[in-house]
């Protein structure tokens, strides 16, 4: 037997494109060196002697991808969600993030966070940390140890926030560069990402410096874009010389000059969407958070029609959920309301589309991730949906849809990243 080969037998379902599921009933998926080499109804003779991991009757699906999550807000889930964005930041978020200057507090919360991400089946994730370098490094090390793929960014902010959470501009840039140098080549699965919190909290000097760092070291960028009407107006007031919110990021080389993801994009203009498409900037759709903080509904169909890459995100703790499956449900519901708002012109999302967004759509930010096409990393969930109702007369698509709506982490039997089974992380 070849130790570099793993063969899984089960009901395989994934979305090579957003337009339709690809289903293989009772088939074999062959993984070599952590990557998918093929799917077969019957094994070739040369593979027949390899060990088979039997997942018969179960679903084998790509692991979930979360494009936007605030790690230090994990302990705040469910708090203050009757407020709008800016008051919520001031009342709950900034005071909580201050606590991460205490490395012992950070370790307690971040160990619970790693376990939670494992539990809900997220195999790749993009994190905002806090302004604190030591806590950010801890977060990086914990996810590297857990073998869960992640981008992790030390947050930068030097204006328009309480003094206890503000940074000195030069110190912020220096600490960010030190973090990049220490971690850019440390892990195959976990990487640094440049993270200006959002335009209102970053001076032009800080934005310029971060853009230079991203280009110098070829590091991806993440931030927020057009989440809330008050925020959009605030950016216009702070940067009257710019064409729009996106133009501010673009001016400072933070909008597609390296790989970039922007969260929310609720009030993004046609010109900004065009620039996102041109610069290959990703949009992270956060429907739960947009509901909870009274932000609005992202017009996802408009982005897809413009060939902008879109993925799904929880945006904890604006979102109270950690499960991308539950975000999929919310994304469909939001698109139906948008369909009604646009007099049924903005076609609602369907199940294959939202599953694509939560797997390959967001996964492509990490490379060949989120699908079972040949050459893709084998990031996968093994799902036992037998307790959700009769499965005999359902298609694989119907079974997956039911899991998304009424299943939970208890249905996830195993999790794999790059072909390696991910063990349950220790909480304490």
XYZ file of C-alpha atoms in Angstrom:
428
model
C 0.000 0.000 0.000
C 1.080 3.578 -0.707
C 0.981 5.773 2.414
C 0.570 8.840 0.204
C -2.743 7.567 -1.182
C -6.099 7.695 0.602
C -9.325 6.395 -0.925
C -12.738 7.405 0.417
C -15.946 5.601 -0.509
C -19.253 7.417 -0.117
C -21.759 9.816 -1.624
C -19.713 12.648 -3.093
C -21.260 16.042 -3.812
C -19.618 19.371 -4.686
C -19.972 22.420 -6.955
C -17.298 22.871 -9.636
C -19.400 25.873 -10.754
C -22.135 27.759 -8.971
C -24.734 26.618 -11.494
C -25.114 22.964 -10.476
C -24.050 20.241 -8.074
C -21.896 17.379 -9.246
C -23.006 14.168 -7.560
C -21.468 10.696 -7.384
C -23.530 8.063 -5.604
C -21.578 5.360 -3.768
C -18.332 6.295 -5.519
C -14.627 6.507 -4.706
C -12.566 9.663 -4.341
C -8.808 9.128 -4.569
C -6.472 11.484 -2.729
C -2.723 11.561 -3.393
C -0.392 13.674 -1.278
C -3.343 15.608 0.086
C -4.842 16.453 -3.321
C -7.765 14.970 -5.232
C -6.551 12.825 -8.144
C -9.946 11.579 -9.332
C -13.432 10.260 -8.622
C -14.400 6.783 -9.818
C -17.487 4.616 -9.857
C -15.145 1.602 -9.843
C -11.517 1.513 -8.791
C -8.761 0.819 -11.281
C -6.796 -2.386 -10.707
C -3.725 -0.488 -9.547
C -5.791 1.117 -6.754
C -7.803 -1.917 -5.713
C -5.230 -2.979 -3.114
C -5.098 0.412 -1.394
C -6.854 0.883 1.933
C -10.384 2.282 1.595
C -11.955 4.603 4.173
C -15.555 3.458 4.039
C -18.071 6.293 4.393
C -20.899 4.403 2.680
C -24.334 5.965 3.127
C -22.676 9.212 4.250
C -22.107 12.470 2.368
C -18.606 13.589 1.424
C -18.540 17.341 0.781
C -15.863 20.063 0.629
C -15.010 21.750 3.917
C -16.598 25.116 4.664
C -14.738 28.388 4.063
C -15.305 31.532 6.168
C -13.878 34.699 4.590
C -14.349 37.116 7.500
C -14.265 36.480 11.268
C -13.170 38.745 14.157
C -11.334 36.350 16.466
C -11.254 38.617 19.560
C -15.008 39.115 19.330
C -15.720 35.407 19.817
C -16.654 35.880 23.486
C -19.098 38.674 22.529
C -21.448 36.587 20.399
C -25.080 37.459 21.034
C -24.355 40.744 22.819
C -25.538 44.186 21.742
C -27.125 43.046 18.508
C -30.037 45.454 18.927
C -27.616 48.282 18.021
C -26.308 49.617 14.722
C -22.703 49.130 13.642
C -20.929 52.205 15.049
C -22.664 52.306 18.471
C -22.131 48.542 18.759
C -18.394 48.959 18.118
C -18.104 51.610 20.808
C -20.223 49.834 23.423
C -19.184 46.205 23.037
C -16.444 45.550 20.500
C -13.665 47.937 21.433
C -13.884 47.176 25.194
C -13.709 43.435 24.453
C -10.762 43.779 22.082
C -8.809 45.726 24.726
C -8.747 42.561 26.857
C -6.374 40.903 24.385
C -3.459 42.872 25.778
C -3.667 40.141 28.441
C -2.118 37.037 26.842
C -3.707 34.739 29.441
C -7.180 35.980 28.552
C -6.344 35.622 24.861
C -5.193 32.034 25.338
C -8.385 31.081 27.184
C -10.671 32.495 24.480
C -8.598 31.506 21.451
C -8.360 27.850 22.514
C -12.146 27.778 22.688
C -12.282 29.478 19.302
C -10.064 26.860 17.630
C -12.307 24.117 18.972
C -15.429 25.905 17.750
C -14.071 26.362 14.224
C -13.165 22.666 14.114
C -16.578 21.699 15.470
C -18.647 23.517 12.840
C -16.659 22.135 9.914
C -14.807 25.263 8.816
C -11.560 24.111 7.226
C -10.315 27.508 5.949
C -10.907 30.893 7.540
C -9.793 34.551 7.323
C -9.326 36.238 10.702
C -9.078 39.742 12.040
C -7.132 39.596 15.294
C -6.757 42.652 17.545
C -4.062 45.375 17.593
C -1.999 43.257 20.012
C 0.976 41.483 18.447
C 1.477 38.865 21.147
C -2.152 37.733 21.043
C -2.098 37.700 17.241
C 0.966 35.455 17.249
C -0.771 33.145 19.718
C -3.795 32.906 17.411
C -1.497 32.033 14.511
C 0.323 29.337 16.477
C -2.889 27.743 17.740
C -4.377 27.372 14.261
C -1.082 26.139 12.864
C -0.997 23.468 15.578
C -4.616 22.517 14.852
C -3.824 22.151 11.105
C -6.782 24.323 10.087
C -6.067 26.664 7.168
C -6.210 30.370 7.967
C -5.136 33.879 7.113
C -4.535 35.873 10.298
C -4.108 39.633 10.459
C -2.934 41.955 13.212
C -5.484 44.795 13.149
C -4.246 48.321 12.441
C -6.019 51.465 13.669
C -4.629 54.873 14.629
C -7.638 57.230 14.680
C -11.335 57.540 15.524
C -11.486 55.006 18.339
C -11.093 55.097 22.139
C -7.553 55.847 23.314
C -7.202 52.397 24.894
C -7.496 50.692 21.503
C -5.549 53.166 19.348
C -2.009 52.658 18.036
C 0.900 54.919 17.253
C 1.198 54.940 13.473
C 4.875 54.030 13.216
C 4.615 51.397 15.935
C 1.615 49.844 14.192
C 3.533 49.561 10.923
C 6.663 48.222 12.599
C 4.766 45.559 14.545
C 2.912 44.545 11.405
C 6.159 44.165 9.475
C 7.674 42.132 12.304
C 4.641 39.836 12.299
C 4.900 39.375 8.521
C 8.617 38.585 8.663
C 8.186 36.119 11.514
C 5.269 34.202 10.029
C 5.143 34.549 6.250
C 7.141 31.347 5.687
C 6.456 29.512 8.929
C 3.412 27.461 7.936
C 1.992 25.839 4.841
C -1.576 26.288 6.116
C -1.593 29.538 8.106
C -0.426 32.848 6.633
C -0.382 36.553 7.620
C -2.701 39.081 6.012
C -2.521 42.899 6.118
C -5.516 44.205 8.080
C -6.469 47.893 8.218
C -9.646 47.809 10.289
C -11.482 50.150 7.930
C -10.853 53.557 6.411
C -12.321 55.657 9.278
C -9.942 54.090 11.803
C -6.759 54.464 9.723
C -4.931 57.691 8.865
C -3.647 58.181 5.314
C -0.123 57.603 6.649
C -1.108 54.226 8.089
C -2.974 53.171 4.942
C -0.018 54.152 2.783
C 2.406 52.214 4.965
C 0.234 49.114 4.981
C -0.096 49.197 1.205
C 3.693 49.369 0.921
C 4.094 46.364 3.248
C 1.547 44.312 1.338
C 3.348 44.986 -1.940
C 6.866 44.577 -0.511
C 6.151 41.111 0.899
C 3.289 40.109 -1.450
C 0.878 39.713 1.460
C -2.920 39.612 0.994
C -5.164 42.376 2.345
C -8.498 42.342 4.177
C -10.802 45.098 5.378
C -14.400 46.342 5.397
C -16.254 48.090 2.583
C -19.613 49.886 2.569
C -21.189 47.998 5.445
C -23.398 50.775 6.804
C -24.817 54.043 5.415
C -23.336 56.117 8.249
C -19.944 54.519 7.645
C -20.078 55.307 3.904
C -20.969 58.946 4.648
C -18.151 59.126 7.203
C -15.587 57.919 4.647
C -16.797 60.551 2.176
C -16.382 63.213 4.857
C -12.867 62.005 5.748
C -11.736 61.625 2.122
C -13.619 64.171 -0.019
C -10.863 63.956 -2.643
C -11.633 60.288 -3.387
C -14.206 59.058 -5.900
C -15.726 56.603 -3.418
C -14.937 54.258 -0.521
C -13.137 51.695 -2.723
C -11.063 54.432 -4.297
C -9.527 55.236 -0.909
C -8.213 51.673 -0.555
C -7.098 51.598 -4.174
C -5.171 54.858 -3.797
C -3.097 53.255 -1.047
C -2.501 49.952 -2.926
C -4.936 48.032 -0.727
C -7.523 47.059 -3.325
C -6.351 44.183 -5.466
C -2.725 45.166 -5.877
C -2.219 41.977 -3.855
C -4.937 39.406 -3.191
C -7.727 41.269 -1.371
C -11.025 40.498 0.366
C -13.516 43.154 1.459
C -16.291 42.313 3.901
C -19.971 43.314 3.550
C -20.209 45.431 0.363
C -23.831 46.300 1.109
C -23.792 49.798 -0.420
C -21.065 49.341 -3.023
C -21.670 51.425 -6.136
C -21.598 50.176 -9.718
C -18.251 51.923 -10.205
C -16.815 50.190 -7.154
C -18.103 46.808 -8.300
C -16.478 47.396 -11.665
C -13.185 48.173 -9.921
C -13.507 45.036 -7.781
C -13.982 42.930 -10.905
C -11.062 44.607 -12.652
C -8.731 44.188 -9.646
C -10.003 40.699 -8.714
C -11.071 41.857 -5.252
C -13.169 39.319 -3.327
C -16.397 40.205 -1.532
C -17.215 38.459 1.756
C -20.997 38.225 2.145
C -22.051 38.425 5.827
C -25.870 38.175 5.835
C -26.380 37.397 9.549
C -24.224 40.332 10.607
C -25.869 42.674 8.133
C -29.265 41.796 9.598
C -28.160 42.016 13.239
C -26.509 45.435 12.930
C -29.224 46.965 10.717
C -26.786 47.347 7.838
C -28.869 46.095 4.930
C -28.652 43.331 2.311
C -25.726 42.880 -0.050
C -26.952 42.606 -3.672
C -25.031 39.381 -4.265
C -26.551 38.734 -7.688
C -25.194 42.060 -8.968
C -21.691 41.060 -7.893
C -21.941 37.614 -9.465
C -23.249 39.109 -12.710
C -20.238 41.448 -12.729
C -17.843 38.496 -12.269
C -16.736 39.535 -8.792
C -15.553 36.613 -6.658
C -17.886 36.190 -3.676
C -17.550 34.003 -0.605
C -19.541 33.627 2.594
C -18.577 34.808 6.062
C -19.896 34.742 9.586
C -18.419 38.089 10.712
C -18.491 37.057 14.335
C -19.546 38.778 16.519
C -21.764 40.935 14.355
C -23.039 37.480 13.483
C -24.129 35.242 16.361
C -23.450 32.049 14.352
C -20.124 30.326 13.762
C -21.448 27.822 11.209
C -21.115 28.583 7.496
C -23.986 26.143 6.873
C -26.257 28.503 8.813
C -24.847 31.458 6.903
C -25.829 29.639 3.691
C -29.430 29.572 4.901
C -29.319 33.255 5.794
C -27.797 34.092 2.396
C -30.720 32.459 0.585
C -33.235 34.227 2.816
C -31.535 37.599 2.295
C -31.498 37.092 -1.472
C -35.229 36.399 -1.450
C -35.911 39.689 0.310
C -33.627 41.454 -2.171
C -35.609 39.747 -4.971
C -38.789 41.290 -3.593
C -37.152 44.698 -3.077
C -36.045 44.822 -6.723
C -39.461 43.885 -8.086
C -38.253 40.343 -8.749
C -35.383 41.417 -10.967
C -32.500 40.459 -8.627
C -32.918 36.671 -8.905
C -32.716 34.889 -5.549
C -29.810 32.548 -4.855
C -30.392 28.806 -5.040
C -28.818 25.942 -3.087
C -26.002 25.157 -5.504
C -25.031 28.836 -5.602
C -24.838 29.321 -1.857
C -23.005 26.027 -1.391
C -20.516 27.159 -4.031
C -20.048 30.500 -2.233
C -19.396 28.703 1.062
C -16.880 26.262 -0.456
C -15.162 26.931 -3.791
C -16.219 30.599 -4.039
C -14.431 31.537 -0.837
C -11.971 28.665 -1.100
C -10.390 30.099 -4.231
C -8.972 32.876 -2.019
C -6.709 30.122 -0.644
C -5.889 28.572 -4.020
C -7.274 25.258 -5.295
C -9.609 24.816 -2.341
C -13.320 24.094 -1.958
C -13.938 21.549 -4.709
C -13.161 17.929 -5.557
C -11.796 18.579 -9.017
C -8.409 16.968 -9.788
C -5.538 18.913 -8.248
C -7.655 20.492 -5.490
C -6.669 20.154 -1.848
C -8.772 17.485 -0.178
C -10.513 19.662 2.401
C -13.596 17.631 3.265
C -16.380 16.880 5.704
C -17.872 13.427 6.228
C -21.538 13.921 7.100
C -23.908 11.353 8.590
C -27.410 12.711 7.945
C -29.258 9.511 8.819
C -30.869 11.057 11.917
C -32.422 13.910 9.921
C -35.090 11.736 8.291
C -35.501 9.145 5.589
C -32.661 9.239 3.047
C -33.676 6.393 0.754
C -35.838 8.396 -1.616
C -33.846 11.635 -1.595
C -31.242 12.797 -4.103
C -27.808 13.748 -2.794
C -28.697 17.377 -3.451
C -31.835 17.073 -1.317
C -29.920 15.374 1.470
C -27.294 18.132 1.483
C -29.965 20.830 1.425
C -31.674 19.269 4.429
C -28.377 19.077 6.325
C -27.716 22.753 5.620
C -31.112 23.745 6.992
C -31.678 21.378 9.918
C -28.394 19.575 10.532
C -25.577 20.727 12.793
C -22.063 19.839 13.904
C -23.277 16.578 15.435
C -23.787 15.294 11.900
C -20.136 15.931 10.983
C -18.280 12.672 11.552
C -14.815 13.687 10.338
C -12.962 16.720 9.000
C -9.989 16.720 6.615
C -7.603 19.485 5.504
C -5.195 18.697 2.672
C -5.981 15.023 3.110
C -5.118 14.955 6.823
C -7.790 14.096 9.352
C -8.098 16.968 11.826
C -8.261 15.788 15.402
C -10.452 17.526 17.943
C -8.383 20.382 19.451
C -7.943 20.634 23.188
C -10.017 23.388 24.758
C -7.983 23.795 27.960
